[in-house]
């Protein structure tokens, strides 16, 4: 099985456009959160392509993979990697369903508080709605091109795997288009979403291994 935590660290493709960032003031934060939460409430399904970049200090170039992501409310998520290998992972209830090039397996995460929390973070990151999570300190920034929320974990166990989450939002529709996960080692994973379709009909069979 491929590294489980690599799968948990996939949500965003980064960019080098983080220039001219400034901190939001209180009124800007309130307006931004209201817009994001309203968007998340009306988002029942998401289909999107993604490109993932895994940055490791000992490698000259980032490891690039790509595929498709499907989300269905309240908490079904499927990540299907199609290039350079065939691999899918489904977060469904308290199970992780894995298909590694035809080799299928299941991981029960129901008895692990940490794994359940990481799963919740993945779902909420896709929806963009993490603001009410008491396990994080949140900072808000703006630029001419995007709004950004940075989440720093308070829980020591979570902090052992995740130093920070960074979500970048489209200014127009308040949808997440990029997530960056920074590990304690300062290695990070970034994924960019493209060709997003909202609220189309998605059969539950999509989330079967």
XYZ file of N, CA, C and O in Angstrom:
836
model
N 0.844 -1.195 0.000
C 0.000 0.000 0.000
C 0.880 1.246 0.000
O 1.859 1.318 0.731
N 0.540 2.199 -0.830
C 1.324 3.419 -0.860
C 1.184 4.134 0.470
O 0.253 3.926 1.214
N 2.142 4.991 0.758
C 2.178 5.686 2.040
C 0.828 6.327 2.346
O 0.363 7.200 1.635
N 0.183 5.892 3.432
C -1.153 6.379 3.786
C -1.160 7.876 4.033
O -2.049 8.593 3.592
N -0.127 8.355 4.701
C -0.111 9.775 5.024
C 0.153 10.643 3.807
O -0.270 11.783 3.759
N 0.818 10.076 2.792
C 0.963 10.829 1.543
C -0.411 11.126 0.965
O -0.663 12.205 0.443
N -1.334 10.162 1.102
C -2.691 10.371 0.602
C -3.401 11.453 1.405
O -4.205 12.216 0.874
N -3.121 11.516 2.685
C -3.777 12.515 3.517
C -3.218 13.906 3.286
O -3.842 14.906 3.643
N -2.059 13.949 2.661
C -1.383 15.229 2.511
C -1.499 15.792 1.102
O -0.660 16.538 0.652
N -2.606 15.381 0.389
C -2.623 15.713 -1.022
C -3.413 16.934 -1.391
O -3.559 17.227 -2.552
N -4.050 17.655 -0.547
C -5.111 18.523 -1.021
C -4.660 19.882 -1.537
O -5.090 20.850 -1.036
N -3.904 20.124 -2.509
C -3.682 21.433 -3.090
C -2.484 21.542 -4.017
O -1.571 20.853 -3.837
N -2.467 22.245 -5.071
C -1.254 22.510 -5.857
C -0.875 23.938 -5.601
O -1.671 24.808 -5.722
N 0.286 24.150 -5.275
C 0.649 25.463 -4.851
C 0.991 26.376 -5.969
O 0.964 26.029 -7.103
N 1.301 27.543 -5.583
C 1.664 28.519 -6.589
C 2.713 29.430 -6.010
O 2.937 29.445 -4.822
N 3.323 30.171 -6.879
C 4.326 31.133 -6.430
C 3.772 32.541 -6.540
O 4.510 33.506 -6.674
N 2.419 32.645 -6.474
C 1.791 33.944 -6.688
C 1.489 34.660 -5.387
O 0.748 35.632 -5.371
N 2.066 34.178 -4.288
C 1.674 34.706 -3.001
C 2.398 36.021 -2.701
O 3.000 36.212 -1.655
N 2.331 36.917 -3.646
C 2.887 38.249 -3.461
C 1.758 39.204 -3.124
O 0.601 38.939 -3.400
N 2.105 40.311 -2.511
C 1.144 41.346 -2.178
C 0.049 40.836 -1.246
O -1.083 41.314 -1.298
N 0.376 39.858 -0.411
C -0.577 39.394 0.594
C -0.605 40.359 1.767
O 0.447 40.814 2.231
N -1.805 40.623 2.266
C -1.965 41.407 3.483
C -3.004 40.736 4.359
O -3.877 40.011 3.872
N -2.903 40.959 5.657
C -3.863 40.374 6.585
C -5.218 41.062 6.450
O -5.302 42.274 6.235
N -6.291 40.279 6.554
C -7.634 40.848 6.535
C -7.938 41.517 7.871
O -7.462 41.073 8.926
N -8.758 42.559 7.832
C -9.240 43.144 9.083
C -10.499 42.401 9.531
O -11.004 41.509 8.833
N -11.028 42.767 10.678
C -12.142 42.025 11.278
C -13.382 41.998 10.382
O -14.027 40.958 10.225
N -13.709 43.109 9.779
C -14.902 43.155 8.930
C -14.701 42.345 7.653
O -15.633 41.689 7.168
N -13.486 42.356 7.114
C -13.196 41.560 5.921
C -13.266 40.068 6.237
O -13.775 39.274 5.436
N -12.759 39.689 7.408
C -12.820 38.286 7.821
C -14.271 37.831 7.947
O -14.650 36.753 7.470
N -15.086 38.642 8.585
C -16.497 38.282 8.777
C -17.214 38.108 7.436
O -17.965 37.139 7.239
N -16.969 39.027 6.506
C -17.620 38.953 5.194
C -17.124 37.741 4.408
O -17.916 37.045 3.746
N -15.829 37.482 4.488
C -15.248 36.341 3.777
C -15.799 35.027 4.322
O -16.239 34.159 3.549
N -15.811 34.857 5.634
C -16.318 33.630 6.238
C -17.779 33.408 5.886
O -18.202 32.284 5.583
N -18.560 34.463 5.915
C -19.982 34.347 5.584
C -20.173 33.858 4.151
O -21.013 32.986 3.870
N -19.362 34.371 3.235
C -19.471 33.984 1.829
C -19.048 32.532 1.627
O -19.706 31.776 0.893
N -17.971 32.117 2.281
C -17.481 30.751 2.144
C -18.476 29.756 2.731
O -18.779 28.718 2.126
N -18.988 30.058 3.906
C -19.941 29.151 4.560
C -21.221 29.029 3.741
O -21.776 27.943 3.585
N -21.685 30.137 3.177
C -22.883 30.105 2.327
C -22.635 29.238 1.102
O -23.506 28.454 0.686
N -21.447 29.351 0.502
C -21.105 28.544 -0.668
C -21.040 27.065 -0.315
O -21.548 26.213 -1.057
N -20.435 26.755 0.836
C -20.314 25.360 1.271
C -21.683 24.738 1.516
O -21.910 23.562 1.195
N -22.614 25.507 2.061
C -23.954 24.979 2.366
C -24.721 24.616 1.104
O -25.549 23.709 1.116
N -24.455 25.312 0.017
C -25.186 25.049 -1.223
C -24.464 24.056 -2.125
O -24.987 23.688 -3.171
N -23.286 23.618 -1.724
C -22.510 22.670 -2.516
C -22.814 21.254 -2.055
O -22.390 20.833 -0.987
N -23.542 20.524 -2.868
C -23.925 19.151 -2.540
C -22.984 18.130 -3.164
O -22.734 17.071 -2.588
N -22.493 18.440 -4.363
C -21.537 17.548 -5.025
C -20.478 18.382 -5.738
O -20.733 19.527 -6.128
N -19.296 17.786 -5.898
C -18.204 18.407 -6.648
C -17.539 17.333 -7.499
O -17.248 16.236 -7.018
N -17.306 17.653 -8.757
C -16.439 16.867 -9.626
C -15.347 17.803 -10.115
O -15.641 18.910 -10.580
N -14.104 17.384 -10.035
C -13.024 18.268 -10.459
C -11.781 17.477 -10.824
O -11.533 16.392 -10.282
N -11.020 18.004 -11.763
C -9.676 17.489 -12.023
C -8.721 18.100 -11.011
O -8.997 19.155 -10.433
N -7.584 17.444 -10.812
C -6.569 18.027 -9.935
C -5.182 17.634 -10.403
O -4.985 16.624 -11.068
N -4.234 18.473 -10.050
C -2.815 18.155 -10.203
C -2.175 18.297 -8.835
O -2.398 19.285 -8.135
N -1.417 17.303 -8.448
C -0.779 17.288 -7.131
C 0.736 17.377 -7.278
O 1.328 16.699 -8.123
N 1.318 18.225 -6.450
C 2.772 18.342 -6.396
C 3.231 18.024 -4.979
O 2.795 18.665 -4.024
N 4.099 17.042 -4.861
C 4.678 16.683 -3.572
C 6.117 17.185 -3.539
O 6.956 16.773 -4.345
N 6.388 18.113 -2.617
C 7.723 18.708 -2.508
C 8.492 18.033 -1.382
O 8.059 18.029 -0.227
N 9.632 17.464 -1.737
C 10.539 16.855 -0.768
C 11.900 17.510 -0.915
O 12.407 17.634 -2.028
N 12.486 17.910 0.192
C 13.735 18.662 0.142
C 14.861 17.925 -0.574
O 15.723 18.540 -1.201
N 14.864 16.590 -0.476
C 15.980 15.843 -1.044
C 15.827 15.587 -2.540
O 16.712 14.993 -3.163
N 14.690 16.030 -3.126
C 14.490 15.882 -4.555
C 14.610 17.221 -5.264
O 14.136 18.241 -4.753
N 15.222 17.219 -6.430
C 15.393 18.463 -7.176
C 14.061 18.983 -7.711
O 13.833 20.192 -7.770
N 13.175 18.057 -8.105
C 11.885 18.440 -8.663
C 10.756 17.845 -7.835
O 10.897 16.771 -7.239
N 9.625 18.549 -7.801
C 8.456 18.035 -7.115
C 7.922 16.802 -7.835
O 8.023 16.682 -9.055
N 7.339 15.881 -7.061
C 6.698 14.697 -7.623
C 5.298 15.088 -8.075
O 4.478 15.538 -7.279
N 5.011 14.915 -9.362
C 3.753 15.376 -9.937
C 2.847 14.200 -10.254
O 3.251 13.236 -10.897
N 1.609 14.269 -9.773
C 0.578 13.299 -10.111
C -0.694 14.060 -10.448
O -0.852 15.232 -10.088
N -1.622 13.387 -11.123
C -2.871 14.053 -11.478
C -4.004 13.049 -11.520
O -3.789 11.831 -11.570
N -5.228 13.569 -11.498
C -6.385 12.695 -11.520
C -7.673 13.471 -11.355
O -7.756 14.653 -11.729
N -8.664 12.802 -10.758
C -9.976 13.400 -10.569
C -10.432 13.202 -9.129
O -10.128 12.194 -8.500
N -11.185 14.180 -8.620
C -11.754 14.100 -7.287
C -13.260 14.238 -7.378
O -13.774 15.049 -8.153
N -13.973 13.435 -6.585
C -15.429 13.502 -6.524
C -15.838 13.626 -5.058
O -15.355 12.870 -4.206
N -16.730 14.561 -4.781
C -17.252 14.764 -3.423
C -18.772 14.737 -3.458
O -19.399 15.280 -4.366
N -19.359 14.077 -2.468
C -20.805 14.095 -2.302
C -21.134 14.295 -0.834
O -20.619 13.582 0.034
N -21.971 15.291 -0.561
C -22.338 15.603 0.816
C -23.078 14.415 1.446
O -23.803 13.699 0.770
N -22.875 14.167 2.749
C -22.100 15.049 3.635
C -20.610 14.745 3.721
O -19.821 15.600 4.071
N -20.189 13.500 3.413
C -18.783 13.189 3.705
C -18.178 12.104 2.825
O -17.277 11.381 3.254
N -18.658 11.952 1.601
C -18.066 10.978 0.687
C -17.043 11.668 -0.209
O -17.357 12.669 -0.856
N -15.827 11.139 -0.240
C -14.762 11.712 -1.069
C -14.011 10.591 -1.771
O -13.634 9.594 -1.150
N -13.807 10.761 -3.076
C -12.992 9.816 -3.838
C -11.905 10.571 -4.579
O -12.172 11.529 -5.297
N -10.662 10.118 -4.382
C -9.516 10.643 -5.130
C -9.040 9.546 -6.062
O -8.691 8.453 -5.624
N -9.052 9.821 -7.352
C -8.634 8.843 -8.345
C -7.434 9.381 -9.119
O -7.545 10.311 -9.905
N -6.280 8.787 -8.851
C -5.053 9.168 -9.558
C -5.002 8.408 -10.876
O -5.171 7.186 -10.904
N -4.773 9.122 -11.960
C -4.748 8.498 -13.286
C -3.403 8.631 -13.987
O -3.152 7.939 -14.964
N -2.535 9.513 -13.493
C -1.234 9.725 -14.128
C -0.202 10.109 -13.056
O -0.467 10.999 -12.255
N 0.925 9.448 -12.944
C 1.488 8.450 -13.869
C 1.082 7.016 -13.527
O 1.593 6.081 -14.151
N 0.221 6.814 -12.503
C -0.207 5.468 -12.142
C -1.713 5.479 -11.874
O -2.333 6.533 -11.726
N -2.306 4.285 -11.824
C -3.723 4.117 -11.535
C -3.879 3.783 -10.057
O -3.363 2.770 -9.591
N -4.575 4.642 -9.348
C -4.686 4.465 -7.895
C -5.876 5.274 -7.404
O -6.071 6.413 -7.832
N -6.704 4.691 -6.562
C -7.828 5.453 -6.010
C -7.959 5.203 -4.520
O -7.601 4.127 -4.013
N -8.468 6.207 -3.838
C -8.743 6.084 -2.407
C -10.078 6.756 -2.137
O -10.360 7.846 -2.623
N -10.935 6.055 -1.388
C -12.271 6.536 -1.073
C -12.412 6.653 0.434
O -12.128 5.704 1.176
N -12.834 7.821 0.895
C -13.162 8.023 2.296
C -14.667 7.847 2.444
O -15.454 8.650 1.937
N -15.081 6.776 3.119
C -16.497 6.422 3.218
C -16.797 5.952 4.630
O -16.286 4.928 5.075
N -17.605 6.741 5.330
C -17.950 6.444 6.715
C -16.658 6.301 7.520
O -15.847 7.213 7.563
N -16.441 5.157 8.128
C -15.231 4.965 8.938
C -14.227 4.061 8.240
O -13.402 3.410 8.886
N -14.271 4.042 6.908
C -13.352 3.193 6.173
C -12.624 3.964 5.090
O -13.137 4.940 4.538
N -11.422 3.492 4.813
C -10.625 3.974 3.694
C -10.550 2.829 2.700
O -10.009 1.771 2.997
N -11.149 3.024 1.512
C -11.173 1.987 0.480
C -10.106 2.297 -0.558
O -10.104 3.373 -1.155
N -9.204 1.365 -0.792
C -8.044 1.591 -1.643
C -8.068 0.631 -2.821
O -8.356 -0.567 -2.662
N -7.783 1.147 -3.997
C -7.632 0.322 -5.199
C -6.313 0.704 -5.853
O -6.196 1.748 -6.481
N -5.321 -0.138 -5.672
C -3.976 0.128 -6.176
C -3.743 -0.691 -7.436
O -3.282 -1.830 -7.384
N -4.148 -0.115 -8.595
C -3.968 -0.807 -9.862
C -4.688 -2.136 -9.930
O -4.201 -3.074 -10.555
N -5.856 -2.243 -9.258
C -6.630 -3.481 -9.256
C -6.515 -4.273 -7.970
O -7.331 -5.164 -7.708
N -5.528 -3.975 -7.150
C -5.386 -4.619 -5.846
C -6.168 -3.807 -4.821
O -5.829 -2.659 -4.544
N -7.231 -4.412 -4.262
C -8.148 -3.675 -3.400
C -7.913 -4.020 -1.936
O -7.589 -5.154 -1.585
N -8.104 -3.008 -1.086
C -7.955 -3.216 0.349
C -8.796 -2.192 1.104
O -9.261 -1.205 0.534
N -8.990 -2.444 2.391
C -9.757 -1.556 3.250
C -8.958 -1.261 4.508
O -8.252 -2.120 5.028
N -9.077 -0.041 4.990
C -8.460 0.351 6.252
C -9.563 0.904 7.142
O -10.281 1.833 6.755
N -9.729 0.314 8.323
C -10.735 0.783 9.271
C -10.136 1.918 10.086
O -9.177 1.727 10.829
N -10.696 3.124 9.911
C -10.185 4.272 10.662
C -11.130 4.671 11.784
O -10.917 5.657 12.472
N -12.186 3.867 11.991
C -13.211 4.220 12.964
C -12.727 4.246 14.394
O -13.269 4.974 15.227
N -11.701 3.438 14.712
C -11.218 3.366 16.086
C -10.063 4.320 16.368
O -9.521 4.329 17.475
N -9.686 5.092 15.383
C -8.576 6.025 15.555
C -9.097 7.460 15.538
O -9.562 7.945 14.511
N -9.018 8.119 16.653
C -9.467 9.507 16.743
C -8.660 10.398 15.808
O -9.205 11.299 15.155
N -7.367 10.119 15.686
C -6.500 10.929 14.825
C -6.892 10.759 13.361
O -7.051 11.741 12.633
N -7.052 9.510 12.920
C -7.409 9.273 11.522
C -8.768 9.857 11.186
O -8.979 10.397 10.100
N -9.723 9.746 12.125
C -11.050 10.320 11.890
C -10.958 11.836 11.767
O -11.649 12.451 10.956
N -10.084 12.433 12.564
C -9.907 13.876 12.496
C -9.286 14.281 11.163
O -9.721 15.261 10.523
N -8.287 13.544 10.710
C -7.659 13.838 9.433
C -8.661 13.670 8.287
O -8.672 14.463 7.344
N -9.513 12.654 8.388
C -10.548 12.458 7.380
C -11.506 13.645 7.358
O -11.885 14.153 6.291
N -11.892 14.112 8.538
C -12.777 15.276 8.635
C -12.120 16.506 8.011
O -12.779 17.303 7.331
N -10.837 16.662 8.225
C -10.114 17.797 7.644
C -10.147 17.735 6.126
O -10.289 18.768 5.457
N -10.004 16.537 5.580
C -10.025 16.383 4.125
C -11.375 16.800 3.572
O -11.466 17.556 2.608
N -12.447 16.305 4.201
C -13.792 16.648 3.737
C -14.027 18.149 3.837
O -14.505 18.791 2.890
N -13.684 18.730 4.967
C -13.921 20.162 5.167
C -13.024 21.021 4.289
O -13.407 22.129 3.902
N -11.838 20.509 3.967
C -10.965 21.254 3.065
C -11.559 21.320 1.670
O -11.511 22.358 1.012
N -12.123 20.196 1.221
C -12.765 20.172 -0.093
C -13.905 21.169 -0.137
O -14.095 21.902 -1.109
N -14.698 21.222 0.936
C -15.832 22.136 0.987
C -15.405 23.565 1.315
O -16.140 24.514 1.063
N -14.211 23.709 1.917
C -13.747 25.037 2.305
C -14.272 25.506 3.634
O -14.090 26.663 4.018
N -14.919 24.627 4.381
C -15.580 25.036 5.613
C -14.883 24.424 6.821
O -15.273 23.373 7.320
N -13.821 25.073 7.276
C -13.078 24.602 8.449
C -13.064 25.634 9.567
O -12.396 25.460 10.576
N -13.799 26.709 9.419
C -13.621 27.856 10.295
C -14.071 27.621 11.735
O -13.616 28.285 12.655
N -14.978 26.679 11.930
C -15.503 26.445 13.274
C -14.785 25.313 13.993
O -15.259 24.836 15.021
N -13.664 24.879 13.465
C -12.913 23.782 14.060
C -12.043 24.321 15.190
O -11.086 25.065 14.970
N -12.378 23.921 16.416
C -11.684 24.439 17.595
C -10.256 23.933 17.719
O -9.486 24.427 18.547
N -9.887 22.946 16.907
C -8.540 22.377 16.981
C -7.507 23.203 16.223
O -6.337 22.848 16.189
N -7.936 24.334 15.623
C -7.022 25.131 14.804
C -7.089 26.609 15.163
O -8.138 27.134 15.537
N -5.954 27.254 15.031
C -5.883 28.716 15.028
C -5.873 29.148 13.563
O -5.100 28.622 12.765
N -6.741 30.090 13.222
C -6.919 30.456 11.821
C -6.514 31.905 11.589
O -6.881 32.795 12.363
N -5.744 32.143 10.528
C -5.379 33.487 10.092
C -5.886 33.693 8.668
O -5.944 32.745 7.882
N -6.236 34.941 8.346
C -6.848 35.238 7.055
C -6.045 36.308 6.329
O -5.640 37.312 6.918
N -5.855 36.076 5.016
C -5.071 36.987 4.201
C -5.795 37.244 2.875
O -6.642 36.463 2.456
N -5.427 38.328 2.227
C -6.015 38.657 0.929
C -4.913 39.098 -0.017
O -3.843 39.551 0.403
N -5.194 38.948 -1.302
C -4.314 39.444 -2.350
C -5.209 39.866 -3.507
O -6.415 39.614 -3.488
N -4.663 40.491 -4.524
C -5.502 40.854 -5.676
C -6.108 39.646 -6.383
O -7.121 39.781 -7.075
N -5.507 38.457 -6.206
C -5.947 37.295 -6.964
C -6.739 36.277 -6.157
O -7.458 35.451 -6.732
N -6.612 36.270 -4.846
C -7.254 35.219 -4.054
C -7.404 35.664 -2.604
O -6.804 36.656 -2.161
N -8.211 34.918 -1.859
C -8.259 35.012 -0.405
C -7.665 33.729 0.166
O -7.766 32.658 -0.447
N -7.042 33.830 1.328
C -6.360 32.666 1.893
C -6.665 32.530 3.379
O -6.716 33.513 4.118
N -6.868 31.274 3.802
C -7.021 30.960 5.216
C -5.927 29.966 5.596
O -5.724 28.964 4.906
N -5.216 30.260 6.678
C -4.135 29.408 7.152
C -4.540 28.811 8.497
O -4.876 29.537 9.431
N -4.500 27.485 8.584
C -4.934 26.765 9.775
C -3.726 26.130 10.458
O -3.021 25.329 9.849
N -3.505 26.484 11.715
C -2.406 25.926 12.506
C -3.008 25.023 13.578
O -3.828 25.481 14.392
N -2.648 23.733 13.616
C -3.261 22.823 14.595
C -2.818 23.116 16.028
O -1.656 23.417 16.284
N -3.775 23.029 16.949
C -3.483 23.155 18.376
C -3.167 21.791 18.994
O -2.377 21.698 19.928
N -3.812 20.758 18.481
C -3.634 19.407 19.004
C -2.237 18.883 18.666
O -1.813 18.909 17.516
N -1.525 18.381 19.659
C -0.147 17.947 19.450
C -0.052 16.743 18.521
O 0.899 16.624 17.736
N -1.040 15.839 18.575
C -1.001 14.663 17.705
C -1.172 15.075 16.252
O -0.471 14.582 15.368
N -2.111 15.970 16.000
C -2.305 16.452 14.632
C -1.070 17.215 14.163
O -0.616 17.062 13.032
N -0.517 18.034 15.071
C 0.663 18.826 14.722
C 1.866 17.940 14.407
O 2.800 18.380 13.739
N 1.838 16.697 14.882
C 2.914 15.766 14.557
C 2.923 15.364 13.093
O 3.937 14.892 12.582
N 1.795 15.565 12.414
C 1.683 15.224 10.997
C 1.497 16.452 10.115
O 1.885 16.451 8.950
N 0.865 17.481 10.656
C 0.507 18.656 9.864
C 0.957 19.908 10.595
O 0.490 20.191 11.703
N 1.853 20.667 9.990
C 2.254 21.945 10.576
C 1.223 23.022 10.259
O 0.926 23.871 11.093
N 0.669 22.974 9.034
C -0.358 23.946 8.665
C -1.105 23.489 7.421
O -0.576 22.726 6.609
N -2.353 23.943 7.313
C -3.153 23.853 6.103
C -3.297 25.259 5.552
O -3.557 26.209 6.301
N -3.172 25.414 4.247
C -3.432 26.700 3.612
C -4.455 26.494 2.503
O -4.222 25.713 1.584
N -5.593 27.167 2.597
C -6.634 27.072 1.589
C -6.706 28.377 0.820
O -6.804 29.449 1.421
N -6.653 28.283 -0.499
C -6.812 29.454 -1.358
C -8.193 29.410 -2.012
O -8.618 28.368 -2.506
N -8.877 30.549 -1.985
C -10.258 30.642 -2.448
C -10.360 31.607 -3.622
O -9.731 32.670 -3.626
N -11.202 31.238 -4.601
C -11.556 32.180 -5.651
C -12.300 33.355 -5.039
O -13.166 33.174 -4.181
N -11.976 34.543 -5.466
C -12.642 35.722 -4.921
C -14.104 35.805 -5.359
O -14.943 36.329 -4.627
N -14.403 35.304 -6.548
C -15.759 35.459 -7.086
C -16.766 34.532 -6.425
O -17.827 34.972 -5.981
N -16.432 33.215 -6.357
C -17.428 32.251 -5.892
C -17.085 31.607 -4.554
O -17.828 30.750 -4.067
N -15.968 31.997 -3.941
C -15.557 31.500 -2.621
C -15.333 29.987 -2.607
O -15.433 29.354 -1.566
N -15.006 29.409 -3.761
C -14.685 27.993 -3.843
C -13.179 27.793 -3.653
O -12.371 28.599 -4.116
N -12.828 26.702 -2.986
C -11.415 26.362 -2.821
C -10.847 25.919 -4.166
O -11.402 25.051 -4.827
N -9.745 26.531 -4.589
C -9.097 26.067 -5.809
C -7.698 25.532 -5.536
O -7.066 24.925 -6.409
N -7.214 25.719 -4.319
C -5.882 25.203 -3.980
C -5.794 24.952 -2.495
O -6.329 25.713 -1.689
N -5.159 23.838 -2.139
C -4.869 23.543 -0.738
C -3.411 23.139 -0.636
O -2.909 22.387 -1.466
N -2.759 23.667 0.351
C -1.356 23.323 0.604
C -1.245 22.776 2.015
O -1.714 23.386 2.968
N -0.640 21.599 2.153
C -0.431 20.997 3.456
C 1.064 20.961 3.739
O 1.829 20.367 2.977
N 1.474 21.625 4.794
C 2.887 21.694 5.175
C 3.127 20.733 6.329
O 2.421 20.777 7.343
N 4.108 19.880 6.178
C 4.455 18.917 7.218
C 5.443 19.548 8.204
O 6.068 20.565 7.900
N 5.605 18.963 9.391
C 6.561 19.506 10.366
C 7.982 19.613 9.811
O 8.746 20.484 10.223
N 8.337 18.745 8.857
C 9.664 18.793 8.240
C 9.804 19.935 7.244
O 10.895 20.174 6.729
N 8.678 20.617 6.967
C 8.573 21.680 5.958
C 8.480 21.147 4.535
O 8.435 21.918 3.571
N 8.474 19.809 4.367
C 8.029 19.270 3.088
C 6.546 19.601 2.959
O 5.861 19.811 3.963
N 6.042 19.649 1.740
C 4.631 20.013 1.598
C 4.029 19.384 0.348
O 4.739 18.935 -0.551
N 2.707 19.341 0.343
C 1.933 18.868 -0.797
C 0.987 19.972 -1.233
O 0.370 20.630 -0.404
N 0.882 20.166 -2.549
C -0.002 21.196 -3.087
C -0.840 20.572 -4.198
O -0.345 19.775 -4.979
N -2.102 20.929 -4.268
C -2.962 20.438 -5.349
C -3.804 21.576 -5.873
O -4.359 22.338 -5.106
N -3.898 21.655 -7.195
C -4.752 22.664 -7.808
C -5.927 21.978 -8.461
O -5.768 20.961 -9.097
N -7.108 22.530 -8.243
C -8.323 21.994 -8.850
C -8.652 22.767 -10.116
O -8.483 23.977 -10.178
N -9.176 22.051 -11.117
C -9.591 22.695 -12.366
C -10.790 21.950 -12.938
O -11.081 20.823 -12.542
N -11.479 22.599 -13.875
C -12.649 21.985 -14.518
C -13.663 21.495 -13.490
O -14.169 20.364 -13.574
N -13.981 22.356 -12.549
C -14.883 21.990 -11.459
C -16.342 22.061 -11.906
O -16.766 23.023 -12.547
N -17.111 21.026 -11.533
C -18.553 20.998 -11.756
C -19.248 20.824 -10.420
O -18.921 19.903 -9.663
N -20.199 21.705 -10.128
C -20.902 21.672 -8.854
C -22.321 21.145 -9.022
O -22.998 21.433 -10.000
N -22.749 20.376 -8.007
C -24.150 19.972 -7.834
C -24.723 19.180 -9.007
O -25.915 19.268 -9.302
N -23.877 18.411 -9.662
C -24.382 17.458 -10.641
C -24.777 16.172 -9.906
O -24.386 15.934 -8.753
N -25.559 15.328 -10.564
C -25.992 14.074 -9.947
C -24.836 13.079 -9.912
O -24.201 12.804 -10.939
N -24.551 12.542 -8.729
C -23.492 11.548 -8.559
C -24.069 10.351 -7.842
O -24.575 10.471 -6.720
N -24.010 9.204 -8.467
C -24.531 7.976 -7.881
C -23.610 7.482 -6.770
O -22.379 7.577 -6.874
N -24.197 6.911 -5.721
C -23.402 6.408 -4.606
C -22.454 5.284 -5.027
O -21.460 5.027 -4.350
N -22.743 4.631 -6.145
C -21.882 3.547 -6.615
C -20.482 4.046 -6.969
O -19.533 3.246 -7.009
N -20.347 5.334 -7.224
C -19.027 5.921 -7.502
C -18.086 5.687 -6.327
O -16.863 5.555 -6.497
N -18.653 5.593 -5.123
C -17.840 5.493 -3.922
C -17.723 4.039 -3.438
O -17.587 3.766 -2.250
N -17.775 3.117 -4.381
C -17.559 1.704 -4.101
C -16.208 1.300 -4.655
O -15.806 1.738 -5.724
N -15.510 0.456 -3.913
C -14.163 0.050 -4.308
C -14.232 -1.027 -5.395
O -14.927 -1.999 -5.245
